[in-house]
mmCIF file of C-alpha atoms in Angstrom:
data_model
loop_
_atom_site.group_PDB
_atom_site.id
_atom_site.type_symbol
_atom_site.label_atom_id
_atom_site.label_comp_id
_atom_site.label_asym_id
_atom_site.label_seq_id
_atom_site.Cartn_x
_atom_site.Cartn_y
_atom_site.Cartn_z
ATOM 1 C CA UNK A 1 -12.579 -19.735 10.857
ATOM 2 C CA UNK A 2 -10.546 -17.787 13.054
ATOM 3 C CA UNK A 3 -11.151 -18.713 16.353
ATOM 4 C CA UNK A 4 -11.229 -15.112 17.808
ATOM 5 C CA UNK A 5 -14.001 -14.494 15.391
ATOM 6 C CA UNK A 6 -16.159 -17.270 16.416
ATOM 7 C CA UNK A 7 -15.969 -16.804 20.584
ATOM 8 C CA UNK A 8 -14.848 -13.335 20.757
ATOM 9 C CA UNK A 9 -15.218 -10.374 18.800
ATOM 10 C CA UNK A 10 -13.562 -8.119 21.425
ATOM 11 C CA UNK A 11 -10.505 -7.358 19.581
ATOM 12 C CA UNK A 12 -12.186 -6.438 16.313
ATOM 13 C CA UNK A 13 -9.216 -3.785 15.466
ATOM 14 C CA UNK A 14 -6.349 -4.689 18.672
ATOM 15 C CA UNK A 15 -3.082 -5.316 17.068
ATOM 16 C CA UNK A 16 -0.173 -5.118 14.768
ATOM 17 C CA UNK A 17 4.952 -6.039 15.840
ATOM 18 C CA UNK A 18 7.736 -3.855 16.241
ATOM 19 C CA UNK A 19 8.246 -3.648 12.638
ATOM 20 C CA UNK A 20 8.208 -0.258 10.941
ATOM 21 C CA UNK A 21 8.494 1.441 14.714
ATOM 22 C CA UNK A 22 11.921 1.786 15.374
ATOM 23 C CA UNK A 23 13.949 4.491 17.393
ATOM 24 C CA UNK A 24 17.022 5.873 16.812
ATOM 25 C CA UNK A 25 19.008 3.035 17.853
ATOM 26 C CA UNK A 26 21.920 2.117 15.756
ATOM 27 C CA UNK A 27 23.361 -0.334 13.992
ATOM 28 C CA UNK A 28 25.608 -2.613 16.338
ATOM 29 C CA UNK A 29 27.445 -5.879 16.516
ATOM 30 C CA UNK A 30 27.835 -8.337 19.579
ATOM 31 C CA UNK A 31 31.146 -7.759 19.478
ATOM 32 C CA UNK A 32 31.225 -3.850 19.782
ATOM 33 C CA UNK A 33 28.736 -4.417 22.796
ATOM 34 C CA UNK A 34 30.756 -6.713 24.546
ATOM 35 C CA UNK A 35 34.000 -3.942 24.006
ATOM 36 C CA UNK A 36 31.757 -1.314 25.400
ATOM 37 C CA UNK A 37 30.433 -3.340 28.404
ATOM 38 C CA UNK A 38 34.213 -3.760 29.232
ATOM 39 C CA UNK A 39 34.923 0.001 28.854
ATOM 40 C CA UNK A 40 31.986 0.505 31.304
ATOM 41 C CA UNK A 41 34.762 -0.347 34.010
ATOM 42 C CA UNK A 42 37.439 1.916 32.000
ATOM 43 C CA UNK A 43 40.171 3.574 34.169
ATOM 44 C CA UNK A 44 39.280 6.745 32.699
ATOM 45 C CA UNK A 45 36.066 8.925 32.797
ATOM 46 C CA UNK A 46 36.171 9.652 29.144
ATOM 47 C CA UNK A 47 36.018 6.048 27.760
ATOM 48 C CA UNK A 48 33.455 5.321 30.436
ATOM 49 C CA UNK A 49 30.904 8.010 29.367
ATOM 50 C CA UNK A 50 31.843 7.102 25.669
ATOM 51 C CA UNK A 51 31.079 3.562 26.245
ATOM 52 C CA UNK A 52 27.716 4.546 28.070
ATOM 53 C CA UNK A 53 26.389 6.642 25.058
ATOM 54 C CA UNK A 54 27.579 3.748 23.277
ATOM 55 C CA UNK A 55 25.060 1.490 24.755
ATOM 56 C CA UNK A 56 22.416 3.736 24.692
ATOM 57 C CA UNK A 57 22.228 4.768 21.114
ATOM 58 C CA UNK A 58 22.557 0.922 20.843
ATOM 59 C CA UNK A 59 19.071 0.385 22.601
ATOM 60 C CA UNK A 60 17.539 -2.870 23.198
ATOM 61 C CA UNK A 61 20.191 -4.473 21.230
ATOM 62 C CA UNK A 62 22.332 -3.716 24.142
ATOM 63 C CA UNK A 63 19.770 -5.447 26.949
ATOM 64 C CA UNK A 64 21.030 -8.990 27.210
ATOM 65 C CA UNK A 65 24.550 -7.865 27.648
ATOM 66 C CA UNK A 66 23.517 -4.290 29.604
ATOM 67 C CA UNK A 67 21.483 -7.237 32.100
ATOM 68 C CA UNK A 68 24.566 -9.434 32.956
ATOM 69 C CA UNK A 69 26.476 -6.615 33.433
ATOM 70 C CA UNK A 70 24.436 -5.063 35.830
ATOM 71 C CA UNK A 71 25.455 -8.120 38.132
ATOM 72 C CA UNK A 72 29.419 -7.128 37.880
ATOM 73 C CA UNK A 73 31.164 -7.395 40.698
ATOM 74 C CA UNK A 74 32.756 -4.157 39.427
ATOM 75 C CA UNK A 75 30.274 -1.447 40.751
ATOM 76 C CA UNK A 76 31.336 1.220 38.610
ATOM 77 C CA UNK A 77 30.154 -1.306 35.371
ATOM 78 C CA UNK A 78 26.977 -2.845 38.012
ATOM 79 C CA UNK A 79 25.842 0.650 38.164
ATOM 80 C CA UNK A 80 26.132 2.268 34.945
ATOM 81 C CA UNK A 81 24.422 -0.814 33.547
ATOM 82 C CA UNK A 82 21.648 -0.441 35.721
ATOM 83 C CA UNK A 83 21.041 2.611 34.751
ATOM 84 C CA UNK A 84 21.128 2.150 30.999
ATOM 85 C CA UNK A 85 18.652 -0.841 31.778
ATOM 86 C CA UNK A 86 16.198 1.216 33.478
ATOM 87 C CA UNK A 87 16.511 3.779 30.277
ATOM 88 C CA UNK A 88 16.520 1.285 27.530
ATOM 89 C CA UNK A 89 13.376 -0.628 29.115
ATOM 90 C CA UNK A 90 11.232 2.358 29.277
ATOM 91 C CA UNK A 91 12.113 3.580 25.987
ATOM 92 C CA UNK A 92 14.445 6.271 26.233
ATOM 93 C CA UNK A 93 16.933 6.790 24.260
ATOM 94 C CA UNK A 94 19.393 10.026 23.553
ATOM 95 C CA UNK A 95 17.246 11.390 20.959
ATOM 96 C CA UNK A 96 14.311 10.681 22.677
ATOM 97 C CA UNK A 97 12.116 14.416 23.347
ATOM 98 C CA UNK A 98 11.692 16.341 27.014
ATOM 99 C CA UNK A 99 8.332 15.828 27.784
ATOM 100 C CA UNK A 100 8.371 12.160 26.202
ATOM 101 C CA UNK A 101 10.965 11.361 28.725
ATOM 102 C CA UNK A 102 8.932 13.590 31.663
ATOM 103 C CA UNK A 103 5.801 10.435 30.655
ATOM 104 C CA UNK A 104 8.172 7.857 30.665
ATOM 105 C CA UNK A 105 9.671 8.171 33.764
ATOM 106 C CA UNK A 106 6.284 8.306 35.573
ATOM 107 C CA UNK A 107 5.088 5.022 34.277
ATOM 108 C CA UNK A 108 6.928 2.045 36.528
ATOM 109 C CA UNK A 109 5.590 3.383 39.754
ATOM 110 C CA UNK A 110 1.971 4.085 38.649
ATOM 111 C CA UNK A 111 -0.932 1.824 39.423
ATOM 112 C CA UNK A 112 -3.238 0.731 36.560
ATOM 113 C CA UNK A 113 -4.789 3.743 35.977
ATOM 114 C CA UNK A 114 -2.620 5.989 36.018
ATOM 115 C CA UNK A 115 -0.199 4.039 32.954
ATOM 116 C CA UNK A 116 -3.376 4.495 30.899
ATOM 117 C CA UNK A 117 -2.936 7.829 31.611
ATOM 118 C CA UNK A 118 0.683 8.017 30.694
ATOM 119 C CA UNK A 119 0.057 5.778 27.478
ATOM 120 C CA UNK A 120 -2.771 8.236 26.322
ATOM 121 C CA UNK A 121 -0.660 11.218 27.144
ATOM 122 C CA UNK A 122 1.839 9.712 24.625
ATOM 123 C CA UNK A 123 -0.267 8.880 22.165
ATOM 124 C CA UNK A 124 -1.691 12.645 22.125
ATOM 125 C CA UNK A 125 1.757 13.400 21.259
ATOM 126 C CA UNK A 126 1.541 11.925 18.056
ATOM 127 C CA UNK A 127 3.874 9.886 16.088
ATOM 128 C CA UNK A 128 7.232 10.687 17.918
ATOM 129 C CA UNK A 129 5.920 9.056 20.846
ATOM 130 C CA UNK A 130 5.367 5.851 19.037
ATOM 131 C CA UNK A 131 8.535 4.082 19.590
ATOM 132 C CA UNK A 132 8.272 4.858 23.590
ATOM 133 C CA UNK A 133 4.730 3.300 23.225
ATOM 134 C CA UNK A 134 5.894 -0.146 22.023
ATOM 135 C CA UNK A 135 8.838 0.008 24.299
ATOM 136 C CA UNK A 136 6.276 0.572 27.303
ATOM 137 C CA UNK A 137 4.190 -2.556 25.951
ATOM 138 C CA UNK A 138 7.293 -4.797 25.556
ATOM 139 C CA UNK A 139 7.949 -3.872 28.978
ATOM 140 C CA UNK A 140 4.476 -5.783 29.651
ATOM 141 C CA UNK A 141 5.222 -9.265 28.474
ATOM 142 C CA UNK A 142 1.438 -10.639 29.966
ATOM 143 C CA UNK A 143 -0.934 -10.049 27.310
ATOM 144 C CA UNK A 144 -3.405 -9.651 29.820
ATOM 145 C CA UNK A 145 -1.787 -7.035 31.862
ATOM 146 C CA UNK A 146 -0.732 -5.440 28.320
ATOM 147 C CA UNK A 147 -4.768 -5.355 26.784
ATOM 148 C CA UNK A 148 -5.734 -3.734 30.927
ATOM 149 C CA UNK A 149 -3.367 -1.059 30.755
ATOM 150 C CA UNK A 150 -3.043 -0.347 26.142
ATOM 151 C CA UNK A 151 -6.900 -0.875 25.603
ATOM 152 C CA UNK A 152 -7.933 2.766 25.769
ATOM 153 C CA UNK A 153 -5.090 3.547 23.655
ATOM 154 C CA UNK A 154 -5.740 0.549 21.323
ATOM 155 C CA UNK A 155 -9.454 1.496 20.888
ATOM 156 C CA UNK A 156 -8.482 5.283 20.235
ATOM 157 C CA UNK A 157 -6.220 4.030 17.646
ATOM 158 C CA UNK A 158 -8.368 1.147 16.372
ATOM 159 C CA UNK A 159 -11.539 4.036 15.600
ATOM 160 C CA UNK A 160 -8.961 6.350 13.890
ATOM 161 C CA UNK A 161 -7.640 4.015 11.735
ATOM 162 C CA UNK A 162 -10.974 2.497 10.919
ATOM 163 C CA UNK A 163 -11.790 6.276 9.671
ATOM 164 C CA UNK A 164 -8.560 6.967 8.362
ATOM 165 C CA UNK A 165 -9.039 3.518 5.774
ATOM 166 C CA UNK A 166 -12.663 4.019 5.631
ATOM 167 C CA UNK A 167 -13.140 6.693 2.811
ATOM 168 C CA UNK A 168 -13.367 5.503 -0.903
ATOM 169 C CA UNK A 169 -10.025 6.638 -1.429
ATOM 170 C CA UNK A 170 -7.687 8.393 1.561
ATOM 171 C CA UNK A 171 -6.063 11.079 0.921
ATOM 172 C CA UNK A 172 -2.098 10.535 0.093
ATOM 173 C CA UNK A 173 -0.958 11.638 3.547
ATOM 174 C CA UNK A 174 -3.289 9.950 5.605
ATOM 175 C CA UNK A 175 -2.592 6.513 4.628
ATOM 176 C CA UNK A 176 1.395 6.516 6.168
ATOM 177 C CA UNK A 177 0.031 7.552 9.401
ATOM 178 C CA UNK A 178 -2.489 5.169 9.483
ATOM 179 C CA UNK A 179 0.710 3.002 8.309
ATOM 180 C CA UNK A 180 2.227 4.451 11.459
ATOM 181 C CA UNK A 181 -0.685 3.403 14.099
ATOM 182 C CA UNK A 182 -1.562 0.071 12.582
ATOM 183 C CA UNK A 183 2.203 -0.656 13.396
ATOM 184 C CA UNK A 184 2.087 0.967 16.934
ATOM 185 C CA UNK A 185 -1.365 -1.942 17.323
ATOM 186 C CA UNK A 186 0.371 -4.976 16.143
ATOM 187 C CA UNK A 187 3.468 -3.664 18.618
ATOM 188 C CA UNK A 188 1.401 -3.483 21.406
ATOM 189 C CA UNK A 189 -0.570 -7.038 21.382
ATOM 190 C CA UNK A 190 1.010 -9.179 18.493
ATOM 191 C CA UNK A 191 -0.703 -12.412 19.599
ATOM 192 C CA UNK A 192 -4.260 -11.103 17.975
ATOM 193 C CA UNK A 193 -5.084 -10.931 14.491
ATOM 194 C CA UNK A 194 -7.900 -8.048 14.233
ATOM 195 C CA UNK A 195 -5.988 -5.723 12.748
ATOM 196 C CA UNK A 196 -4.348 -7.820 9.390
ATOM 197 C CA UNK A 197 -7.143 -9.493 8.498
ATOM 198 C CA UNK A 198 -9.517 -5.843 8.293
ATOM 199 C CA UNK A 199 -6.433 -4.101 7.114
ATOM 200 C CA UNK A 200 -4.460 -5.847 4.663
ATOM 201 C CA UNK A 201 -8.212 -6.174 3.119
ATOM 202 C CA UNK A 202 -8.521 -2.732 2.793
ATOM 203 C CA UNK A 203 -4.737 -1.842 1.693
ATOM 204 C CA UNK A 204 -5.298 -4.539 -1.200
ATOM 205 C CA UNK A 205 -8.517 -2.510 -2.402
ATOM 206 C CA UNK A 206 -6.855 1.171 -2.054
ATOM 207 C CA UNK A 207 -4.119 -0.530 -4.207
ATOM 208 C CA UNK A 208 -1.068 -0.396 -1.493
ATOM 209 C CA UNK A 209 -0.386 -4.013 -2.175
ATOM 210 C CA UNK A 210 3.147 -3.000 -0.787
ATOM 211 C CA UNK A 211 2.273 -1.730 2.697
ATOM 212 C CA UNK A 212 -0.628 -4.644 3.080
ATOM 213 C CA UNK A 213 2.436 -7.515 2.163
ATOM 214 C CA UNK A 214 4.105 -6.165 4.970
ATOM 215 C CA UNK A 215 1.029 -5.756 7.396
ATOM 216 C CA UNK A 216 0.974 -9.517 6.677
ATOM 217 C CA UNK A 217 3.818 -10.550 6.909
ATOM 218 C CA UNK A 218 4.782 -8.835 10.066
ATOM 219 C CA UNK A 219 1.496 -11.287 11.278
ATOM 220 C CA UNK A 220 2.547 -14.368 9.458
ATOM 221 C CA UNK A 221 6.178 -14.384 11.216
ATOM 222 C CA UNK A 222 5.066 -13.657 14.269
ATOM 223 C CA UNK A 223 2.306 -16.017 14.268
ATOM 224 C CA UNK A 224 4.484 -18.831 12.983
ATOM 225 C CA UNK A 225 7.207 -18.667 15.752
ATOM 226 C CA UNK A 226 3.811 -18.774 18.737
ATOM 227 C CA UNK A 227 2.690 -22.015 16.266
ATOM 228 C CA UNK A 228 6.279 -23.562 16.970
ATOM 229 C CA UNK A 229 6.086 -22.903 20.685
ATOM 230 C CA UNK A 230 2.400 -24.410 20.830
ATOM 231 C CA UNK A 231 2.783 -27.752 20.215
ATOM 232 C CA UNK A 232 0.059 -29.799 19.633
ATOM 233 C CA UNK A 233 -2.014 -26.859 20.156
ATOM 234 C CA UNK A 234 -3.743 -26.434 17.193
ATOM 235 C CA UNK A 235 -5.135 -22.968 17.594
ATOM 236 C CA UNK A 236 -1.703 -21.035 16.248
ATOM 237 C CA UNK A 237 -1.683 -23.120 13.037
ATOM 238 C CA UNK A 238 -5.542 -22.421 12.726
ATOM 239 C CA UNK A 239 -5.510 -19.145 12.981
ATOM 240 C CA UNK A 240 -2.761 -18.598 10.566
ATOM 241 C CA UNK A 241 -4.260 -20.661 7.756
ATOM 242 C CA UNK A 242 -7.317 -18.281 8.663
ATOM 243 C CA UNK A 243 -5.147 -15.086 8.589
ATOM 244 C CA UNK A 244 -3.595 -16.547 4.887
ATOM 245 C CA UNK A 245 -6.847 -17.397 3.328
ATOM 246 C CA UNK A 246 -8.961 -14.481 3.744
ATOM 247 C CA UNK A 247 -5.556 -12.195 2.850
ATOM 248 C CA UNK A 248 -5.099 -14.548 -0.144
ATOM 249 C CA UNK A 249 -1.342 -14.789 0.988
ATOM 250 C CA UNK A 250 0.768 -18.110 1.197
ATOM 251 C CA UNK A 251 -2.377 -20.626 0.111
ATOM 252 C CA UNK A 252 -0.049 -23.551 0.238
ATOM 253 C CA UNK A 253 1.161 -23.114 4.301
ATOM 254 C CA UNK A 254 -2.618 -21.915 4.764
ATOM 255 C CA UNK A 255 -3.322 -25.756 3.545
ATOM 256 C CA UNK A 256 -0.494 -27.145 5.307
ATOM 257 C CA UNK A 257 -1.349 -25.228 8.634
ATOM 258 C CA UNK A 258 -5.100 -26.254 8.297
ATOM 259 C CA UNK A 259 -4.454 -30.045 7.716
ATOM 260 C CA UNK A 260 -2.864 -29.978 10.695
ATOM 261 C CA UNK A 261 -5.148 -28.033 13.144
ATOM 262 C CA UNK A 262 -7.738 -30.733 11.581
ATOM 263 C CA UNK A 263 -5.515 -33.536 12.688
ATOM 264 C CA UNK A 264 -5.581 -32.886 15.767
ATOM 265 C CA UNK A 265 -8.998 -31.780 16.553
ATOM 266 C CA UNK A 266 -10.349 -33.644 13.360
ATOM 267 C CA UNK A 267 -14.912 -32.960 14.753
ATOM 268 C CA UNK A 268 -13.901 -28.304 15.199
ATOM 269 C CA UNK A 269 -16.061 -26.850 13.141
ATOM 270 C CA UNK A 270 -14.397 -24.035 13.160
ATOM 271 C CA UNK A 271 -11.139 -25.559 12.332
ATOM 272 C CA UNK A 272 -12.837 -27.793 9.339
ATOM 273 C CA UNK A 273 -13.915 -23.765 8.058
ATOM 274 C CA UNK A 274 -10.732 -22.842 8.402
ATOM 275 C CA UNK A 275 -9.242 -25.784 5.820
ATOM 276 C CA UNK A 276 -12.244 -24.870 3.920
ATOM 277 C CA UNK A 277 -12.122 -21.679 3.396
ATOM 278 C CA UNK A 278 -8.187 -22.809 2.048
ATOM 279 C CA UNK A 279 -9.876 -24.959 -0.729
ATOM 280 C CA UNK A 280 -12.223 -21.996 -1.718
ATOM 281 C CA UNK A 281 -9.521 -19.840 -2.120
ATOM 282 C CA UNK A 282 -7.436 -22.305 -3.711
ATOM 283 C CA UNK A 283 -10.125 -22.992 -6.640
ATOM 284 C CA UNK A 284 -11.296 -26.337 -5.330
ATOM 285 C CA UNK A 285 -14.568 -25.171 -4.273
ATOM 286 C CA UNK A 286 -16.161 -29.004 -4.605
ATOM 287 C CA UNK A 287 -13.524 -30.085 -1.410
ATOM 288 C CA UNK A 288 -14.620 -26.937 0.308
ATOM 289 C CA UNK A 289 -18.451 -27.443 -0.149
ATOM 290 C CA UNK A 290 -17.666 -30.925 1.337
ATOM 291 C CA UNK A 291 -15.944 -29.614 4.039
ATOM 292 C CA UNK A 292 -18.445 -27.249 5.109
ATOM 293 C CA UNK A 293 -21.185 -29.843 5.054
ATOM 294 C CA UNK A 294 -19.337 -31.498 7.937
ATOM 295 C CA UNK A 295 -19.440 -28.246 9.610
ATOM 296 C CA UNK A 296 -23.215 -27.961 8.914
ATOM 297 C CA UNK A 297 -23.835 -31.521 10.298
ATOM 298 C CA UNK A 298 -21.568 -30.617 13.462
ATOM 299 C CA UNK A 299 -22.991 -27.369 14.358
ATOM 300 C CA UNK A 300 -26.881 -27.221 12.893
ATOM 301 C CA UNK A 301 -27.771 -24.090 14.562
ATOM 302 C CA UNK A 302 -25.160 -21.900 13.447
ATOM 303 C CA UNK A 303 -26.569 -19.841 10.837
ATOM 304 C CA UNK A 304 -22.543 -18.845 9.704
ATOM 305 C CA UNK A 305 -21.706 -22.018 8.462
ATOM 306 C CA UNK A 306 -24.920 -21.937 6.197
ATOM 307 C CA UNK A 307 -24.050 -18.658 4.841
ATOM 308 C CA UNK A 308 -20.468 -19.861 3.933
ATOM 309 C CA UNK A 309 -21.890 -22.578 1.966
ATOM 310 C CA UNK A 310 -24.477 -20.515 0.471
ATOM 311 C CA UNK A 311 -20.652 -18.258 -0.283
ATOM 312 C CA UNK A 312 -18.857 -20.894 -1.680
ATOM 313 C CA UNK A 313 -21.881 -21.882 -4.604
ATOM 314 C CA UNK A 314 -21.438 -18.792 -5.404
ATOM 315 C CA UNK A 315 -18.287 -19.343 -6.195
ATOM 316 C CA UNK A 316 -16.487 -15.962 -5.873
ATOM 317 C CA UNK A 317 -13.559 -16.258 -3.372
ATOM 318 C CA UNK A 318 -12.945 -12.315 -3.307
ATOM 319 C CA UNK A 319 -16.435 -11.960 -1.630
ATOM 320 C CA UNK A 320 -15.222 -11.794 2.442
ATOM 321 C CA UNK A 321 -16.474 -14.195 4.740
ATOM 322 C CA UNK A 322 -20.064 -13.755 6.765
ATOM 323 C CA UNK A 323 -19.579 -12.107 10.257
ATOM 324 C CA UNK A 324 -20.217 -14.936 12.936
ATOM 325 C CA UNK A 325 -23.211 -14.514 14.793
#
């Protein structure tokens, strides 16, 4: 079970990471950033401003090196690297549109309100505003402070793509934009799993296997590095195997991730669902039927755990799991 289903159903369709929303940035090496930083400082004007258009085309590969520059002792390099910083972070880049730009520059100094006014105001402008979205949430690095400010935005996309996906079949050119704003969701708040486990269910059935593999896997990588940095919390790996089961993706580090949420928290009922769930999907519904006695016996009055056993007699592992109550 996937712990966000069982104590909060909040973030039914909050989420999707930056893949598949990119800007205009281009292709660049370390080294050709560190020979630009250098020619930030240039003798002459021409080499300076090329060297500054340089950087910004480059985007956020530039920020590490665009941030230790901006501490030069050379103010000529301090200051141009400030200002590519402040650019860069709010998500402007040279191809970037007018009245994006006009948005963007009125976020940093607005109070709560008014940057869910900004973010809404960008989203109204459709799909060329995307990229300037995620840049404004990666500007946000609390989730907290991310879900205040993106949650009017996140429910206004989470309702269109939930009628964009709902039909019996979409039509041809809906589907890439809902593409588009399932992306922009798992930019914004990575760290919750809403959005791949009702999408990549409904991609598989529409038949865009494809764009549902990378839904998932865009999930499954960045769930996997939070797993690493959680040690011994057992939560990540749970909610992964959950995330791989009911996608039917990657059964075998689904088992290997369950096993050891269970190891550590060995009586979590929703944990011992999780690793059952694993075996269902896996074809050894007898270990799962086990499991989720233990579950039963832990947890008597939660009607969810009978209706997964009553699931699992059944027998048919394409059948989604009950809603918790």
């Amino acid at each position: 079970m996937h712990v966000g289903r069982f104590f909060n159903r909040l973030f039914i369709w909050i989420l999707l990471t930056l893949t598949g929303i990119q800007s205009a940035a281009i292709a660049v090496t370390d080294d050709e950033i560190a020979r630009a930083i250098k020619q930030l400082g240039a003798a002459e004007y021409k080499k300076r401003e090329e060297a500054s258009k340089f950087l910004w085309s480059a985007g956020r590969a530039a920020l590490p090196a665009l941030q230790a520059a901006g501490e030069s002792s050379d103010p000529e390099v301090s200051l141009r690297a400030r200002q590519l910083l402040v650019n860069i972070q709010r998500g402007i880049s040279p191809n970037t549109p007018a009245d994006v730009r006009d948005l963007l520059r009125r976020y940093p100094a607005a109070d709560r309100e008014g940057k869910q006014a900004v973010v809404l105001q960008l989203l109204d402008l459709g799909a060329r505003a995307y990229p300037s979205i995620a840049a404004l949430a990666d500007s946000e690095p609390s989730l907290q402070r991310r879900v205040e400010i993106f949650q009017p935005a996140l429910e206004q996309l989470g309702g269109w793509i939930a009628q964009a996906l709902g039909g019996e079949q979409p039509d041809g050119e809906i589907v890439p934009q809902a593409l588009a704003a399932i992306r922009l969701v798992q930019a914004i708040v990575p760290e919750d799993l809403g959005v791949p486990l009702q999408a990549v269910t409904r991609l598989d059935k529409l038949g865009k296997k494809k764009d549902a593999d990378e839904v998932f896997e865009t999930a499954f990588a960045f769930h996997q590095k939070l797993g690493a940095k959680a040690v011994p919390n057992p939560n990540p790996a749970n909610d992964l195997a959950w995330l791989c089961a009911v996608c039917h993706r990657r059964l075998d580090d689904a088992l290997t991730l369950a096993q050891k949420a269970v190891a550590l928290e060995p009586k979590n009922p929703a944990f011992l669902d999780t690793l059952a769930e694993v075996h269902f999907q896996k074809g050894n519904r007898e270990r799962a039927l086990e499991l989720m006695k233990q579950c039963i016996e832990l947890a008597p009055d939660n009607n969810y755990f009978r209706q997964q056993r009553d699931r699992f007699e059944k027998g048919d592992p394409t059948l989604p799991p009950p809603e918790p109550e």
